[in-house]
Every structure is written in structure tokens, then in C-alpha cells.
Amino acid sequence: MYVLTFSCGLVAYSTYAGCDPMALGLIKKKDQILPYFVIDKLSFVPGLPGLFIAAVIGGALSTLSSYINSCVAMMWKDVCLKFAFFRNFSDRYATLINKILC
């Protein structure tokens, strides 16, 4: 994962070494350089910038979903199972409650 991140940064740096898009006013923040690079250099392929943005958003949502699911699972184990009321639930009902909490 880090190799891909570093290589993307290296390619963007080498592409814009002579002209700074931020100084030219094309982007406002430093973290916009990679989406600007994709739109600037790869827009000749129809739909590629949209696929790139969709992949970034999909990765972020997947990470967020995994984080929320793990937090709810730990809350179920550490908090809810300390009460006798929740210990008697079947696995199917416990799964349903976890899905509702997520």
C-alpha cells in the first residue's frame, strides 16, 4: 500500500516540478494534487476520473464501515454481555441487535 502511495506522490511531484498548480491557483489545498493530476493527465480516457473518485470514496467508506462494525462488536462483548439480560440472547438475535446498532 505504501509503495503505491509513494509512487503516486513521486509521479505527481515529477509532473508538476516546474509549475506549481497551487501557485497558479488551479488548486486551493495541497491534498487536491492527486485528483487534479488524474483530471489533468488522464482525462483523455472517458470515465477514468469518475472511476478514480469512485474508488477513493469506496475505499474510504469500506474502512469506515469496518471501523463501525468492530466498535459495535466490541461494545456488544464488553458492555452488553456484562448484563444478564443480554447473555440469554441467541446468536441470531445478537446479530440482529448488532446490525441495528451499526
Coordinates of N, CA and C in Angstrom, one line a residue:
M1 N 0.8 -1.2 0.0 CA 0.0 0.0 0.0 C 0.9 1.3 0.0
Y2 N 1.9 1.2 0.8 CA 2.8 2.4 0.9 C 3.5 2.6 -0.4
V3 N 3.9 1.6 -1.1 CA 4.6 1.7 -2.4 C 3.7 2.4 -3.4
L4 N 2.4 2.1 -3.4 CA 1.5 2.8 -4.3 C 1.4 4.2 -4.0
T5 N 1.3 4.5 -2.7 CA 1.2 5.9 -2.3 C 2.4 6.7 -2.6
F6 N 3.6 6.2 -2.3 CA 4.8 6.9 -2.6 C 5.0 7.0 -4.1
S7 N 4.7 6.0 -4.9 CA 4.9 6.2 -6.3 C 3.9 7.2 -6.9
C8 N 2.7 7.3 -6.4 CA 1.8 8.3 -6.9 C 2.3 9.7 -6.5
G9 N 2.8 9.9 -5.3 CA 3.4 11.1 -5.0 C 4.6 11.5 -5.8
L10 N 5.4 10.5 -6.1 CA 6.6 10.7 -6.9 C 6.2 11.1 -8.3
V11 N 5.2 10.5 -8.9 CA 4.8 10.8 -10.3 C 4.2 12.2 -10.3
A12 N 3.4 12.6 -9.3 CA 2.8 13.9 -9.2 C 3.9 15.0 -9.1
Y13 N 4.8 14.7 -8.2 CA 5.9 15.6 -8.0 C 6.7 15.8 -9.3
S14 N 7.1 14.8 -10.0 CA 7.9 14.9 -11.2 C 7.1 15.6 -12.3
T15 N 5.8 15.4 -12.3 CA 5.0 16.1 -13.3 C 4.9 17.6 -13.1
Y16 N 4.7 18.0 -11.9 CA 4.5 19.4 -11.6 C 5.7 20.0 -10.9
A17 N 6.9 19.5 -11.2 CA 8.1 20.1 -10.6 C 8.4 21.5 -11.1
G18 N 8.1 21.8 -12.4 CA 8.4 23.1 -13.0 C 7.3 24.1 -12.8
C19 N 6.1 23.6 -12.6 CA 5.0 24.6 -12.4 C 4.1 24.1 -11.2
D20 N 3.8 24.9 -10.3 CA 3.1 24.6 -9.1 C 1.6 24.9 -9.4
P21 N 0.7 23.9 -9.4 CA -0.7 24.2 -9.6 C -1.3 25.1 -8.5
M22 N -0.8 25.0 -7.3 CA -1.3 25.8 -6.2 C -0.9 27.2 -6.4
A23 N 0.3 27.5 -6.8 CA 0.7 28.9 -7.1 C 0.0 29.5 -8.3
L24 N -0.4 28.6 -9.2 CA -1.2 29.1 -10.4 C -2.7 29.3 -10.1
G25 N -3.1 28.8 -8.9 CA -4.5 29.0 -8.5 C -5.4 27.9 -9.0
L26 N -4.8 26.8 -9.5 CA -5.7 25.7 -10.1 C -6.2 24.9 -9.0
I27 N -5.5 24.7 -7.9 CA -6.0 24.0 -6.7 C -5.8 24.9 -5.5
K28 N -6.6 24.7 -4.4 CA -6.6 25.5 -3.3 C -5.8 24.9 -2.1
K29 N -5.8 23.6 -2.0 CA -5.0 22.9 -0.9 C -4.1 21.9 -1.5
K30 N -3.1 21.5 -0.7 CA -2.1 20.5 -1.2 C -2.7 19.1 -1.4
D31 N -3.7 18.8 -0.6 CA -4.3 17.4 -0.8 C -5.2 17.3 -2.0
Q32 N -5.3 18.3 -2.8 CA -6.0 18.2 -4.1 C -5.1 17.9 -5.3
I33 N -3.9 17.7 -5.1 CA -2.9 17.5 -6.2 C -3.2 16.2 -6.9
L34 N -3.5 15.1 -6.2 CA -3.7 13.8 -6.9 C -5.0 13.8 -7.7
P35 N -6.1 14.3 -7.2 CA -7.3 14.4 -8.1 C -7.1 15.3 -9.3
Y36 N -6.4 16.4 -9.0 CA -6.1 17.3 -10.1 C -5.2 16.6 -11.2
F37 N -4.2 15.8 -10.7 CA -3.3 15.1 -11.6 C -4.2 14.1 -12.5
V38 N -5.1 13.4 -11.9 CA -5.9 12.4 -12.6 C -6.8 13.2 -13.6
I39 N -7.4 14.3 -13.3 CA -8.2 15.0 -14.2 C -7.3 15.7 -15.3
D40 N -6.2 16.2 -14.9 CA -5.3 16.9 -15.9 C -4.7 15.9 -16.9
K41 N -4.1 14.9 -16.4 CA -3.3 14.0 -17.3 C -4.1 12.8 -17.9
L42 N -5.1 12.3 -17.2 CA -5.8 11.1 -17.6 C -7.2 11.3 -18.1
S43 N -7.6 12.6 -18.3 CA -9.0 12.8 -18.7 C -9.2 12.4 -20.2
F44 N -8.2 12.1 -20.9 CA -8.4 11.6 -22.3 C -9.1 10.3 -22.4
V45 N -9.1 9.5 -21.3 CA -9.9 8.3 -21.2 C -11.3 8.6 -20.6
P46 N -12.3 8.5 -21.4 CA -13.6 8.8 -20.9 C -14.0 8.0 -19.6
G47 N -14.4 8.7 -18.6 CA -14.9 8.0 -17.4 C -13.8 7.6 -16.4
L48 N -12.5 7.8 -16.7 CA -11.5 7.4 -15.8 C -11.4 8.3 -14.6
P49 N -11.6 9.6 -14.7 CA -11.6 10.4 -13.5 C -12.7 10.1 -12.5
G50 N -13.9 9.7 -13.1 CA -15.0 9.3 -12.2 C -14.7 8.0 -11.6
L51 N -14.1 7.0 -12.3 CA -13.7 5.8 -11.7 C -12.7 5.9 -10.5
F52 N -11.8 6.9 -10.7 CA -10.8 7.1 -9.7 C -11.5 7.7 -8.4
I53 N -12.3 8.7 -8.6 CA -13.0 9.2 -7.4 C -13.9 8.2 -6.8
A54 N -14.6 7.4 -7.6 CA -15.4 6.3 -7.0 C -14.6 5.3 -6.2
A55 N -13.4 5.0 -6.7 CA -12.5 4.1 -6.0 C -12.0 4.7 -4.7
V56 N -11.7 5.9 -4.7 CA -11.3 6.6 -3.4 C -12.4 6.6 -2.4
I57 N -13.6 7.0 -2.9 CA -14.7 7.1 -1.9 C -15.1 5.7 -1.5
G58 N -15.1 4.7 -2.3 CA -15.4 3.3 -1.9 C -14.4 2.8 -0.9
G59 N -13.1 3.1 -1.1 CA -12.1 2.7 -0.1 C -12.4 3.3 1.3
A60 N -12.7 4.6 1.2 CA -12.9 5.3 2.5 C -14.2 4.8 3.2
L61 N -15.2 4.5 2.4 CA -16.5 4.0 3.1 C -16.3 2.6 3.6
S62 N -15.5 1.8 2.9 CA -15.2 0.4 3.4 C -14.4 0.5 4.7
T63 N -13.5 1.3 4.8 CA -12.7 1.5 6.0 C -13.6 1.9 7.1
L64 N -14.4 2.9 6.9 CA -15.3 3.4 7.9 C -16.3 2.4 8.3
S65 N -16.9 1.6 7.4 CA -17.8 0.5 7.8 C -17.1 -0.5 8.6
S66 N -15.9 -0.9 8.3 CA -15.2 -1.9 9.1 C -14.9 -1.3 10.5
Y67 N -14.6 -0.1 10.6 CA -14.4 0.5 11.9 C -15.6 0.5 12.8
I68 N -16.8 0.9 12.2 CA -18.0 1.0 12.9 C -18.4 -0.4 13.4
N69 N -18.3 -1.4 12.5 CA -18.7 -2.8 12.8 C -17.8 -3.3 13.9
S70 N -16.5 -3.1 13.9 CA -15.7 -3.6 15.0 C -16.0 -2.9 16.3
C71 N -16.3 -1.6 16.3 CA -16.7 -0.9 17.5 C -17.9 -1.4 18.1
V72 N -18.9 -1.7 17.3 CA -20.2 -2.3 17.8 C -20.0 -3.7 18.3
A73 N -19.1 -4.5 17.7 CA -18.9 -5.8 18.2 C -18.2 -5.8 19.5
M74 N -17.2 -4.9 19.7 CA -16.5 -4.7 21.0 C -17.5 -4.2 22.0
M75 N -18.4 -3.3 21.7 CA -19.4 -2.8 22.6 C -20.3 -3.9 23.1
W76 N -20.7 -4.7 22.1 CA -21.6 -5.9 22.5 C -20.8 -6.8 23.5
K77 N -19.6 -7.1 23.2 CA -18.9 -8.0 24.0 C -18.5 -7.4 25.4
D78 N -18.0 -6.2 25.4 CA -17.5 -5.6 26.6 C -18.6 -4.9 27.5
V79 N -19.7 -4.4 26.9 CA -20.7 -3.7 27.6 C -22.0 -4.5 27.8
C80 N -22.5 -4.9 26.7 CA -23.8 -5.6 26.8 C -23.8 -7.0 27.4
L81 N -22.8 -7.7 27.2 CA -22.7 -9.1 27.8 C -22.4 -9.1 29.3
K82 N -22.1 -7.9 29.9 CA -22.0 -7.8 31.3 C -23.3 -7.9 32.0
F83 N -24.4 -7.6 31.3 CA -25.7 -7.7 31.9 C -26.4 -9.1 31.6
A84 N -27.1 -9.6 32.6 CA -27.7 -10.9 32.4 C -28.8 -10.9 31.4
F85 N -29.4 -9.8 31.2 CA -30.5 -9.7 30.2 C -30.0 -10.1 28.8
F86 N -28.8 -9.6 28.4 CA -28.3 -9.8 27.1 C -27.6 -11.2 26.9
R87 N -27.2 -11.8 28.0 CA -26.5 -13.1 27.9 C -27.4 -14.2 27.4
N88 N -28.6 -14.1 27.6 CA -29.6 -15.2 27.2 C -30.0 -15.1 25.8
F89 N -29.6 -14.1 25.1 CA -30.0 -13.9 23.7 C -29.3 -15.0 22.8
S90 N -30.1 -15.4 21.8 CA -29.5 -16.4 20.8 C -28.5 -15.6 19.9
D91 N -27.7 -16.4 19.2 CA -26.7 -15.7 18.3 C -27.4 -15.0 17.2
R92 N -28.5 -15.5 16.8 CA -29.3 -14.8 15.7 C -29.8 -13.5 16.2
Y93 N -30.4 -13.4 17.4 CA -30.9 -12.2 17.9 C -29.8 -11.2 18.2
A94 N -28.6 -11.7 18.7 CA -27.5 -10.8 19.0 C -27.0 -10.2 17.7
T95 N -26.9 -11.0 16.6 CA -26.5 -10.5 15.3 C -27.5 -9.4 14.8
L96 N -28.8 -9.6 15.0 CA -29.7 -8.6 14.6 C -29.5 -7.3 15.4
I97 N -29.3 -7.4 16.7 CA -29.1 -6.2 17.5 C -27.8 -5.5 17.1
N98 N -26.8 -6.2 16.8 CA -25.5 -5.6 16.3 C -25.7 -4.9 14.9
K99 N -26.5 -5.5 14.1 CA -26.8 -4.8 12.8 C -27.6 -3.5 13.0
I100 N -28.5 -3.5 13.9 CA -29.3 -2.3 14.2 C -28.4 -1.3 14.8
L101 N -27.5 -1.6 15.7 CA -26.6 -0.7 16.3 C -25.6 -0.1 15.3
C102 N -25.3 -0.9 14.3 CA -24.4 -0.4 13.2 C -25.1 0.6 12.4

